[in-house]
Short mmCIF file of C-alpha atoms in Angstrom, two decimals:
data_model
loop_
_atom_site.label_atom_id
_atom_site.label_comp_id
_atom_site.label_asym_id
_atom_site.label_seq_id
_atom_site.Cartn_x
_atom_site.Cartn_y
_atom_site.Cartn_z
CA ASP A 1390 -205.34 -69.20 -224.69
CA VAL A 1391 -206.47 -66.23 -226.40
CA LYS A 1392 -205.56 -66.14 -230.22
CA VAL A 1393 -205.34 -63.07 -232.09
CA THR A 1394 -204.62 -63.62 -236.11
CA GLN A 1395 -203.78 -61.20 -238.34
CA SER A 1396 -204.02 -61.74 -242.33
CA SER A 1397 -200.60 -61.11 -243.24
CA ARG A 1398 -196.99 -61.05 -241.54
CA TYR A 1399 -195.76 -59.04 -244.55
CA LEU A 1400 -197.14 -56.73 -247.20
CA VAL A 1401 -195.95 -54.53 -249.77
CA LYS A 1402 -198.36 -52.05 -251.49
CA ARG A 1403 -198.04 -48.77 -253.93
CA THR A 1404 -198.76 -45.37 -253.18
CA GLY A 1405 -202.56 -44.57 -253.30
CA GLU A 1406 -203.48 -48.41 -253.35
CA LYS A 1407 -206.49 -49.03 -250.77
CA VAL A 1408 -205.17 -51.53 -248.28
CA PHE A 1409 -207.04 -53.79 -245.90
CA LEU A 1410 -205.54 -55.19 -242.47
CA GLU A 1411 -207.78 -57.90 -240.98
CA CYS A 1412 -207.82 -58.94 -237.33
CA VAL A 1413 -209.58 -62.09 -235.94
CA GLN A 1414 -209.85 -62.81 -232.31
CA ASP A 1415 -211.41 -66.46 -231.04
CA MET A 1416 -212.23 -65.30 -227.29
CA ASP A 1417 -215.19 -63.38 -227.75
CA HIS A 1418 -213.68 -60.05 -226.84
CA GLU A 1419 -215.59 -56.99 -226.84
CA ASN A 1420 -212.82 -54.70 -227.19
CA MET A 1421 -210.52 -54.45 -230.26
CA PHE A 1422 -207.79 -52.36 -231.04
CA TRP A 1423 -205.27 -51.17 -233.86
CA TYR A 1424 -201.65 -49.82 -233.21
CA ARG A 1425 -199.01 -48.74 -235.44
CA GLN A 1426 -195.33 -49.35 -234.15
CA ASP A 1427 -192.11 -47.10 -235.18
CA PRO A 1428 -188.91 -47.11 -234.06
CA GLY A 1429 -188.28 -44.63 -231.24
CA LEU A 1430 -192.23 -43.87 -231.07
CA GLY A 1431 -193.42 -46.73 -229.50
CA LEU A 1432 -197.02 -48.11 -229.86
CA ARG A 1433 -199.58 -45.28 -230.64
CA LEU A 1434 -203.30 -46.39 -231.03
CA ILE A 1435 -205.25 -45.40 -234.33
CA TYR A 1436 -208.52 -46.78 -233.64
CA PHE A 1437 -210.41 -49.17 -231.30
CA SER A 1438 -213.73 -50.52 -230.98
CA TYR A 1439 -215.52 -51.71 -228.03
CA ASP A 1440 -218.89 -53.05 -229.92
CA VAL A 1441 -219.93 -54.42 -233.20
CA LYS A 1442 -220.25 -51.36 -235.47
CA MET A 1443 -218.69 -48.98 -232.89
CA LYS A 1444 -215.52 -47.24 -233.22
CA GLU A 1445 -213.45 -44.72 -231.48
CA LYS A 1446 -210.50 -42.79 -232.84
CA GLY A 1447 -207.32 -43.19 -231.13
CA ASP A 1448 -204.28 -40.90 -231.03
CA ILE A 1449 -203.21 -40.91 -234.74
CA PRO A 1450 -206.49 -41.71 -236.73
CA GLU A 1451 -205.82 -39.45 -240.17
CA GLY A 1452 -205.38 -41.35 -242.85
CA TYR A 1453 -207.16 -44.66 -241.43
CA SER A 1454 -210.79 -45.94 -241.15
CA VAL A 1455 -211.78 -49.12 -239.41
CA SER A 1456 -214.61 -51.46 -239.81
CA ARG A 1457 -216.53 -53.97 -237.28
CA GLU A 1458 -219.35 -55.89 -238.84
CA LYS A 1459 -218.67 -58.96 -236.63
CA LYS A 1460 -217.71 -59.19 -233.07
CA GLU A 1461 -214.60 -61.37 -233.77
CA ARG A 1462 -213.24 -59.22 -236.63
CA PHE A 1463 -211.81 -55.57 -236.97
CA SER A 1464 -210.60 -54.43 -239.89
CA LEU A 1465 -208.10 -51.45 -240.30
CA ILE A 1466 -208.22 -49.63 -243.96
CA LEU A 1467 -205.71 -47.45 -245.65
CA GLU A 1468 -207.93 -45.44 -248.17
CA SER A 1469 -205.06 -44.26 -250.18
CA ALA A 1470 -201.85 -45.69 -249.07
CA SER A 1471 -198.83 -43.47 -248.43
CA THR A 1472 -195.09 -43.96 -247.85
CA ASN A 1473 -195.57 -42.73 -244.60
CA GLN A 1474 -197.97 -45.56 -243.55
CA THR A 1475 -194.92 -47.86 -243.81
CA SER A 1476 -195.12 -49.20 -240.63
CA MET A 1477 -195.74 -52.34 -238.29
CA TYR A 1478 -199.16 -52.72 -237.25
CA LEU A 1479 -200.50 -54.59 -234.41
CA CYS A 1480 -203.83 -55.54 -233.74
CA ALA A 1481 -205.04 -56.37 -229.96
CA SER A 1482 -208.30 -57.43 -228.03
CA SER A 1483 -209.18 -57.25 -224.69
CA LEU A 1484 -212.44 -58.82 -222.64
CA GLY A 1485 -213.92 -55.13 -222.03
CA ALA A 1486 -214.46 -55.67 -218.92
CA SER A 1487 -214.79 -51.86 -217.50
CA VAL A 1488 -211.89 -52.62 -214.78
CA ILE A 1489 -208.49 -51.47 -214.91
CA THR A 1490 -207.17 -55.14 -215.15
CA ASP A 1491 -208.53 -55.71 -218.47
CA THR A 1492 -205.63 -57.16 -220.36
CA GLN A 1493 -205.02 -56.39 -224.23
CA TYR A 1494 -203.72 -59.42 -226.10
CA PHE A 1495 -202.09 -58.80 -229.44
CA GLY A 1496 -201.76 -60.62 -232.72
CA PRO A 1497 -198.44 -61.34 -234.55
CA GLY A 1498 -198.25 -58.09 -236.24
CA THR A 1499 -198.27 -57.15 -240.11
CA ARG A 1500 -195.25 -55.31 -241.64
CA LEU A 1501 -196.70 -52.99 -244.12
CA THR A 1502 -194.22 -51.29 -246.87
CA VAL A 1503 -195.70 -48.82 -249.09
CA LEU A 1504 -193.54 -48.02 -252.22
CA ALA B 143 -195.62 -34.74 -220.95
CA GLN B 144 -195.44 -38.49 -221.07
CA LYS B 145 -197.43 -40.69 -219.31
CA ILE B 146 -194.93 -43.74 -219.39
CA THR B 147 -191.44 -43.18 -219.38
CA GLN B 148 -188.73 -46.00 -219.90
CA THR B 149 -185.30 -44.38 -219.54
CA GLN B 150 -183.22 -47.21 -220.58
CA PRO B 151 -183.16 -47.33 -224.34
CA GLY B 152 -181.08 -50.77 -223.89
CA MET B 153 -179.80 -53.35 -221.32
CA PHE B 154 -177.22 -55.97 -221.46
CA VAL B 155 -177.34 -59.07 -218.67
CA GLN B 156 -175.41 -62.03 -218.87
CA GLU B 157 -177.23 -65.34 -218.71
CA LYS B 158 -178.19 -66.51 -215.25
CA GLU B 159 -178.47 -62.97 -213.86
CA ALA B 160 -181.09 -60.81 -212.81
CA VAL B 161 -182.25 -57.58 -214.45
CA THR B 162 -184.33 -54.64 -213.50
CA LEU B 163 -185.97 -52.61 -216.03
CA ASP B 164 -187.01 -49.19 -215.02
CA CYS B 165 -190.73 -47.72 -215.82
CA THR B 166 -192.06 -44.18 -214.10
CA TYR B 167 -195.33 -43.23 -214.80
CA ASP B 168 -197.63 -40.12 -214.46
CA THR B 169 -201.28 -40.03 -213.43
CA SER B 170 -203.66 -38.06 -210.98
CA ASP B 171 -206.14 -40.96 -211.11
CA PRO B 172 -205.93 -43.15 -208.13
CA SER B 173 -207.22 -46.03 -209.63
CA TYR B 174 -204.99 -47.36 -212.53
CA GLY B 175 -203.59 -50.46 -213.75
CA LEU B 176 -199.88 -51.35 -215.13
CA PHE B 177 -198.93 -53.69 -217.62
CA TRP B 178 -195.61 -55.17 -218.97
CA TYR B 179 -195.34 -56.69 -222.30
CA LYS B 180 -192.44 -58.43 -224.26
CA GLN B 181 -191.91 -58.24 -228.05
CA PRO B 182 -189.23 -60.67 -229.30
CA SER B 183 -187.79 -59.94 -232.36
CA SER B 184 -190.71 -62.10 -234.23
CA GLY B 185 -192.70 -58.82 -233.59
CA GLU B 186 -195.81 -60.43 -231.28
CA MET B 187 -196.27 -58.65 -227.79
CA ILE B 188 -196.65 -61.01 -225.10
CA PHE B 189 -198.18 -59.93 -221.95
CA LEU B 190 -196.05 -60.79 -218.99
CA ILE B 191 -197.25 -59.18 -215.65
CA TYR B 192 -199.87 -56.91 -214.05
CA GLN B 193 -200.12 -54.57 -211.37
CA GLY B 194 -203.15 -52.57 -209.68
CA SER B 195 -202.80 -49.19 -208.23
CA TYR B 196 -204.43 -50.69 -205.09
CA ASP B 197 -202.64 -54.03 -204.79
CA GLN B 198 -200.90 -54.31 -201.59
CA GLN B 199 -198.26 -56.93 -202.67
CA ASN B 200 -195.85 -56.81 -205.85
CA ALA B 201 -197.15 -58.88 -208.50
CA THR B 202 -195.04 -61.87 -209.48
CA GLU B 203 -195.30 -64.48 -212.41
CA GLY B 204 -192.56 -66.84 -212.44
CA ARG B 205 -189.21 -65.34 -213.57
CA TYR B 206 -190.87 -61.98 -213.70
CA SER B 207 -192.10 -59.60 -210.73
CA LEU B 208 -192.75 -56.17 -210.41
CA ASN B 209 -191.16 -53.65 -208.03
CA PHE B 210 -194.13 -51.05 -207.28
CA GLN B 211 -193.17 -48.21 -205.50
CA LYS B 212 -196.53 -45.86 -205.53
CA ALA B 213 -195.09 -42.84 -203.99
CA ARG B 214 -192.35 -42.80 -206.45
CA LYS B 215 -194.73 -43.72 -209.19
CA SER B 216 -192.22 -46.48 -210.52
CA ALA B 217 -193.26 -49.96 -211.79
CA ASN B 218 -189.81 -51.73 -212.57
CA LEU B 219 -189.74 -55.24 -213.77
CA VAL B 220 -187.24 -57.38 -212.61
CA ILE B 221 -186.46 -60.64 -214.41
CA SER B 222 -184.70 -63.37 -212.25
CA ALA B 223 -182.08 -65.84 -213.88
CA SER B 224 -181.95 -64.29 -217.31
CA GLN B 225 -182.29 -66.77 -220.09
CA LEU B 226 -180.97 -66.15 -223.48
CA GLY B 227 -184.78 -66.42 -224.81
CA ASP B 228 -185.37 -63.05 -222.78
CA SER B 229 -183.71 -61.04 -225.29
CA ALA B 230 -186.49 -58.73 -226.75
CA MET B 231 -187.95 -55.63 -226.40
CA TYR B 232 -190.10 -54.71 -223.23
CA PHE B 233 -192.79 -52.22 -222.76
CA CYS B 234 -194.44 -50.42 -219.70
CA ALA B 235 -197.97 -49.54 -220.10
CA MET B 236 -200.76 -48.02 -218.16
CA ARG B 237 -204.50 -48.14 -217.91
CA GLU B 238 -206.22 -44.99 -216.31
CA SER B 239 -209.61 -46.03 -214.87
CA ARG B 240 -211.24 -43.15 -216.88
CA TYR B 241 -209.93 -44.65 -220.09
CA SER B 242 -210.50 -47.93 -221.86
CA THR B 243 -206.98 -47.75 -223.92
CA LEU B 244 -203.57 -48.13 -222.83
CA THR B 245 -200.50 -45.83 -222.95
CA PHE B 246 -197.41 -47.27 -223.78
CA GLY B 247 -193.72 -46.38 -223.18
CA LYS B 248 -191.13 -46.35 -225.70
CA GLY B 249 -189.80 -49.53 -224.73
CA THR B 250 -186.24 -50.84 -223.58
CA MET B 251 -184.22 -53.49 -225.51
CA LEU B 252 -182.55 -56.36 -223.44
CA LEU B 253 -179.96 -58.49 -225.02
CA VAL B 254 -178.82 -61.39 -222.69
CA SER B 255 -175.42 -62.84 -223.35
CA PRO B 256 -174.15 -66.10 -222.75
#
């Protein structure tokens, strides 16, 4: 089974803090993704990576950066957290085959609250 | 314009009954894939079922089936014999061949009552 883990289920930070959200997958997947989920807005893609040290902006990259130094690990960084970044953050990975059947598998999510 | 539309914010069904969750999509790409995910209150997104645009038959996975009507651009999820554990948020998503990312709908909350 594919296993995607996220470093924290719940996180509380203060405005202005630098926040790291970590995601690890154990299936040698090429692609990794970060989403945020807000009520009424569904899932929105922040960033994704299709290879080590490669990254692509998603729909809402502002205020975020990412790092992928190793294939299995994809980090989301909030350089200076703000209250409007309070949200559920979901990480996903996929095999990376360039076919439409490439399925994304998700981690358990991190509920981040910025005070 | 939204690419994935789920018009039902919430649905109620009694245990052991079947339920259909609606999903319509919009694309000009002839090659695409449609996915359904389940999100229980715990938060994890669980992959349920996949349908490809060129698939001749509707996808099925256990109690889940996909009613795929290509001309209408709809990909409704059918859950047969609902169980209490089916209570969750359900998301429809699409991947077009030119992109490597998924576009999600806003979801439908399903509540199964005894």
